[in-house]
Short mmCIF file of C-alpha atoms in Angstrom, two decimals:
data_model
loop_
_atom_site.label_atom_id
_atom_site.label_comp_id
_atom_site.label_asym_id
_atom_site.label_seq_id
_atom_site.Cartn_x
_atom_site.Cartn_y
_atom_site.Cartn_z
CA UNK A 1 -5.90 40.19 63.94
CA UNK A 2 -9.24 39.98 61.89
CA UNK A 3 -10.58 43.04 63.59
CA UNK A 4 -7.14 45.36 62.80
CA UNK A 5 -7.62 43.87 59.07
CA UNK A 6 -10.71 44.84 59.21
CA UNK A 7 -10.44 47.96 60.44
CA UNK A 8 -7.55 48.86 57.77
CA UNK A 9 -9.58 48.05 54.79
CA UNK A 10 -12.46 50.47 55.94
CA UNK A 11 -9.95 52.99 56.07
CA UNK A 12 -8.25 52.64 52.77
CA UNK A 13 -11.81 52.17 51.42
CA UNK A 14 -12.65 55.41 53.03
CA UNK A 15 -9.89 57.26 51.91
CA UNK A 16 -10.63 55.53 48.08
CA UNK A 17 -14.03 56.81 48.44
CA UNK A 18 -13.27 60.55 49.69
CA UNK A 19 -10.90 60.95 47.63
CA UNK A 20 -11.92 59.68 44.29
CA UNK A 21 -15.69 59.07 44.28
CA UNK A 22 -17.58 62.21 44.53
CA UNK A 23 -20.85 62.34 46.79
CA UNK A 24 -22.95 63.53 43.74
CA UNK A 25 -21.44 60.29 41.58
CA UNK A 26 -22.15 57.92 44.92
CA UNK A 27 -25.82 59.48 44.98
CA UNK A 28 -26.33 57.76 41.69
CA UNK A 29 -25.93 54.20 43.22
CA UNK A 30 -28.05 55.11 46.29
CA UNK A 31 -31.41 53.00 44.93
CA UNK A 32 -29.13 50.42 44.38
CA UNK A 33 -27.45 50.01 47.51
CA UNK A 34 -30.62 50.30 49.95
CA UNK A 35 -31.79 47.07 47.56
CA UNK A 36 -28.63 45.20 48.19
CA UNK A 37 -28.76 46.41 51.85
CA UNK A 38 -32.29 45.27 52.19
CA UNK A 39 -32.12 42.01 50.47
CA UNK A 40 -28.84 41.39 53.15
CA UNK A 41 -30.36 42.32 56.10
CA UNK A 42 -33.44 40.27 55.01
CA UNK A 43 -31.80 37.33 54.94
CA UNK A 44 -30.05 38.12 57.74
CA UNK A 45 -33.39 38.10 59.65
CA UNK A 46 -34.09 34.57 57.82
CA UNK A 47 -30.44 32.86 59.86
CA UNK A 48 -31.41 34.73 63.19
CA UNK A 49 -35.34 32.76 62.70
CA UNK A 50 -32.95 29.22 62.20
CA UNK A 51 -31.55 29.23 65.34
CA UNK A 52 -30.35 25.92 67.16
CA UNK A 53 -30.48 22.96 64.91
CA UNK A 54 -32.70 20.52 65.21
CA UNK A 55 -31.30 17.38 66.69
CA UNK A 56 -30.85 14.49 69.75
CA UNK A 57 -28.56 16.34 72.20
CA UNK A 58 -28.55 14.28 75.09
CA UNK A 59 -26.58 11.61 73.15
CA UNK A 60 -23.40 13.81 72.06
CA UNK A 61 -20.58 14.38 73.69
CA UNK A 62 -21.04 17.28 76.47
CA UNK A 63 -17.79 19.00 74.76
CA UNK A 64 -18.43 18.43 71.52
CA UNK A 65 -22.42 19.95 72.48
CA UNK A 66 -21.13 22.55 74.60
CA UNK A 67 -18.43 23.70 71.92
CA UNK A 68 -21.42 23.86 68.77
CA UNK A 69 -23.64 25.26 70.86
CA UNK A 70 -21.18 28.75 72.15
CA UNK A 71 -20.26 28.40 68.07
CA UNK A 72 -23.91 29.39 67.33
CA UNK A 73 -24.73 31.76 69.89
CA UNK A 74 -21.37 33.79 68.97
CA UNK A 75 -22.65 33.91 65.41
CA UNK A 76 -25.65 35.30 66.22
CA UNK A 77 -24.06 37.76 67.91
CA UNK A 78 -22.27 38.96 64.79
CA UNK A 79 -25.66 38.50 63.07
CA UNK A 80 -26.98 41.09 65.21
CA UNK A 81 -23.54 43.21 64.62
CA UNK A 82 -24.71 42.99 60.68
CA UNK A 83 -27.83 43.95 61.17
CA UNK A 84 -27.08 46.89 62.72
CA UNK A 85 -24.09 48.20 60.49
CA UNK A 86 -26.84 47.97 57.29
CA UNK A 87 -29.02 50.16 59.55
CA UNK A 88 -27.02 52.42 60.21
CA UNK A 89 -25.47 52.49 56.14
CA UNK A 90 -29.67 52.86 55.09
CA UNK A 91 -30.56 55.12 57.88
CA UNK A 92 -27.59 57.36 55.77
CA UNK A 93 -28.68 56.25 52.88
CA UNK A 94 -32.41 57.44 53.18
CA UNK A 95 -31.16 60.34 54.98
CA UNK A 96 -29.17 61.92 52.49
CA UNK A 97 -31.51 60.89 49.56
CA UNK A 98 -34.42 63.07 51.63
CA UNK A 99 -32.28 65.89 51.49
CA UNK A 100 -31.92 65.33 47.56
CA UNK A 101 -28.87 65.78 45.56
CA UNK A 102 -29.58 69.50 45.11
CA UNK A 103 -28.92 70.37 48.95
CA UNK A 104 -26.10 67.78 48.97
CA UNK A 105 -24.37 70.00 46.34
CA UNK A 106 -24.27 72.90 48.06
CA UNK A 107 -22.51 71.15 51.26
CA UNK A 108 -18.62 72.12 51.25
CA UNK A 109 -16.33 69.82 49.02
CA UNK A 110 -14.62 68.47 52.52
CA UNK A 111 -18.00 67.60 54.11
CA UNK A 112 -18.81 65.85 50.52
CA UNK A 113 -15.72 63.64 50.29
CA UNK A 114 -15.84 62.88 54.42
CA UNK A 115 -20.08 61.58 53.86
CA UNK A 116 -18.99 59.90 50.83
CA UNK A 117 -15.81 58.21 52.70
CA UNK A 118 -18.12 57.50 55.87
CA UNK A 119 -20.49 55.57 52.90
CA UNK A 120 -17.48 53.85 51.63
CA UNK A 121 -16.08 52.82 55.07
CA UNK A 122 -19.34 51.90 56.24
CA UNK A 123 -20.15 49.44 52.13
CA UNK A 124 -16.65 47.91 52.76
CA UNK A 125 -17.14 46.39 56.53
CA UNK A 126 -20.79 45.41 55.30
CA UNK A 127 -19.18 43.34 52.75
CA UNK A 128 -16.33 42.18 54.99
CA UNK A 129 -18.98 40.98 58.18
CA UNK A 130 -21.19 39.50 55.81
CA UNK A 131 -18.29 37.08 54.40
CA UNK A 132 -16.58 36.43 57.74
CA UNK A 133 -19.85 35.38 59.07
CA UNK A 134 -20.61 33.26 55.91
CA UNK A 135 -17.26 31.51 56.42
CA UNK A 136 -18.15 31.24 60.32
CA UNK A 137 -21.48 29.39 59.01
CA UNK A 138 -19.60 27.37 57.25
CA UNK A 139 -17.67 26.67 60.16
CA UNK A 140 -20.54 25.90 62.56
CA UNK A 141 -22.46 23.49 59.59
CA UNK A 142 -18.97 21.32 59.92
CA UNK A 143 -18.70 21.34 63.87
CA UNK A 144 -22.33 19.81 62.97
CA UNK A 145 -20.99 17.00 60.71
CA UNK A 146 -18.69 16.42 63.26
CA UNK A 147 -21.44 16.22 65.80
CA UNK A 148 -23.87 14.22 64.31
CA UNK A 149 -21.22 11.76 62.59
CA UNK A 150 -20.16 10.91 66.01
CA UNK A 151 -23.03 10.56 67.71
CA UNK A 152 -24.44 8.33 65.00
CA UNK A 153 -21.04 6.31 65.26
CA UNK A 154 -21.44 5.70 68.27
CA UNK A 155 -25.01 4.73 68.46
CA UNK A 156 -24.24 2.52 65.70
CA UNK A 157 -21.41 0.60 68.10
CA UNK A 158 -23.63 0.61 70.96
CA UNK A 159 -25.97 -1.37 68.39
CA UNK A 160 -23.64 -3.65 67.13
CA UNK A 161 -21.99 -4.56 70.84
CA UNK A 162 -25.89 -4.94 72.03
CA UNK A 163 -26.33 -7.46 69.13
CA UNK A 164 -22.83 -9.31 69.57
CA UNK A 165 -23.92 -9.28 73.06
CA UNK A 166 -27.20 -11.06 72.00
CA UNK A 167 -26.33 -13.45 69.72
CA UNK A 168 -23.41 -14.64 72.54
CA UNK A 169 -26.05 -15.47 75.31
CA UNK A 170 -27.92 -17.10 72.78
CA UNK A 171 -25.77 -19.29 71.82
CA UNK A 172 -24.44 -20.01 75.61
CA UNK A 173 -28.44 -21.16 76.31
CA UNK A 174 -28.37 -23.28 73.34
CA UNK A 175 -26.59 -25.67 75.26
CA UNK A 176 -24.26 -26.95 72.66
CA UNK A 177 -21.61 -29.03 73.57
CA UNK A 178 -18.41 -29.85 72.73
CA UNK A 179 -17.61 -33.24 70.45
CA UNK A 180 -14.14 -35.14 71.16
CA UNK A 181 -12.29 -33.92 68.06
CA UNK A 182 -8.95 -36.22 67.67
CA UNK A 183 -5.75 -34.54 66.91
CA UNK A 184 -4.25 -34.42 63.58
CA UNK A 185 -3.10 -36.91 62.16
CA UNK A 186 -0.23 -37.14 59.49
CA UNK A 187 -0.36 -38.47 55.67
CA UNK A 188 0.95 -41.69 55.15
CA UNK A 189 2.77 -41.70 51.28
#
């Protein structure tokens, strides 16, 4: 469903941009968008360093572990999917600004508006990828929570039981006994 959403969006983005942005006016933004697309793919590069979080796995539930840990591995798989989609977007980028707007006006008017739909296209599914996986970081930071809330919950009942437990056996080897308590007795008026 995503991916079909997706894929409409870079279509009607593509059509937008072929049809009313001319390659000429896009050539303009050009220094702009390598920045952006640099600046993305940088950071990009900073999540893929993160990797798995830091934390005591052996004491959290298998599922719960197993179920985080194919979370993070599938985003770094789109990670990867980014970083490649801004390479290819700069690699057209740079391309076209080395042949310099002078040689990209003398291309035919069809080839113009299909380069500066395939540009278009190409802006709109960066922008797309990078918020779906924002939203699937989001996602993996609360299957975290989750995580580490119950793993500390239990630890902390384990504790409690152990000290219960304690304090019990304790009071069994005091020895205490019991004193002859009589039953009650009523209120004379």
């Amino acid at each position: 469903m995503s991916r079909s959403i997706t894929l409409i969006a870079m279509f009607l983005a593509a059509c937008i941009f072929g049809w009313r942005v001319p390659l000429e006016t896009l050539f303009n933004a050009f220094s702009s968008l390598t920045t952006a697309l640099s600046i993305v793919s940088a950071a990009v590069f900073v999540r893929l360093n993160r990797g798995m979080p830091s934390f005591e796995w052996k004491s959290a539930d298998p599922k719960k572990r197993s179920h985080l840990t194919s979370a993070i591995l599938e985003l770094t798989k789109e990670y990867v999917g980014i970083i490649a989609i801004n390479g290819i977007l700069l690699s057209i980028l740079i391309i076209l600004t080395t042949y310099g707007r002078t040689s990209i006006a003398e291309w035919s008017h069809p080839i113009q508006r299909i380069t500066s739909g395939l540009i278009g296209g190409l802006i709109t599914l960066c922008v797309i990828r990078m918020s779906y996986v924002t939203w699937r970081d989001y996602d993996i930071v609360h299957l975290q929570k989750e995580l580490i809330d119950a793993t500390a919950h239990d630890d902390d009942s384990s504790q409690q039981e152990n000290s219960a437990t304690e304090k019990l056996q304790n009071i069994q080897s005091a020895g205490l006994k019991k004193f002859p308590t009589n039953p009650p007795q009523s209120w004379n008026d």
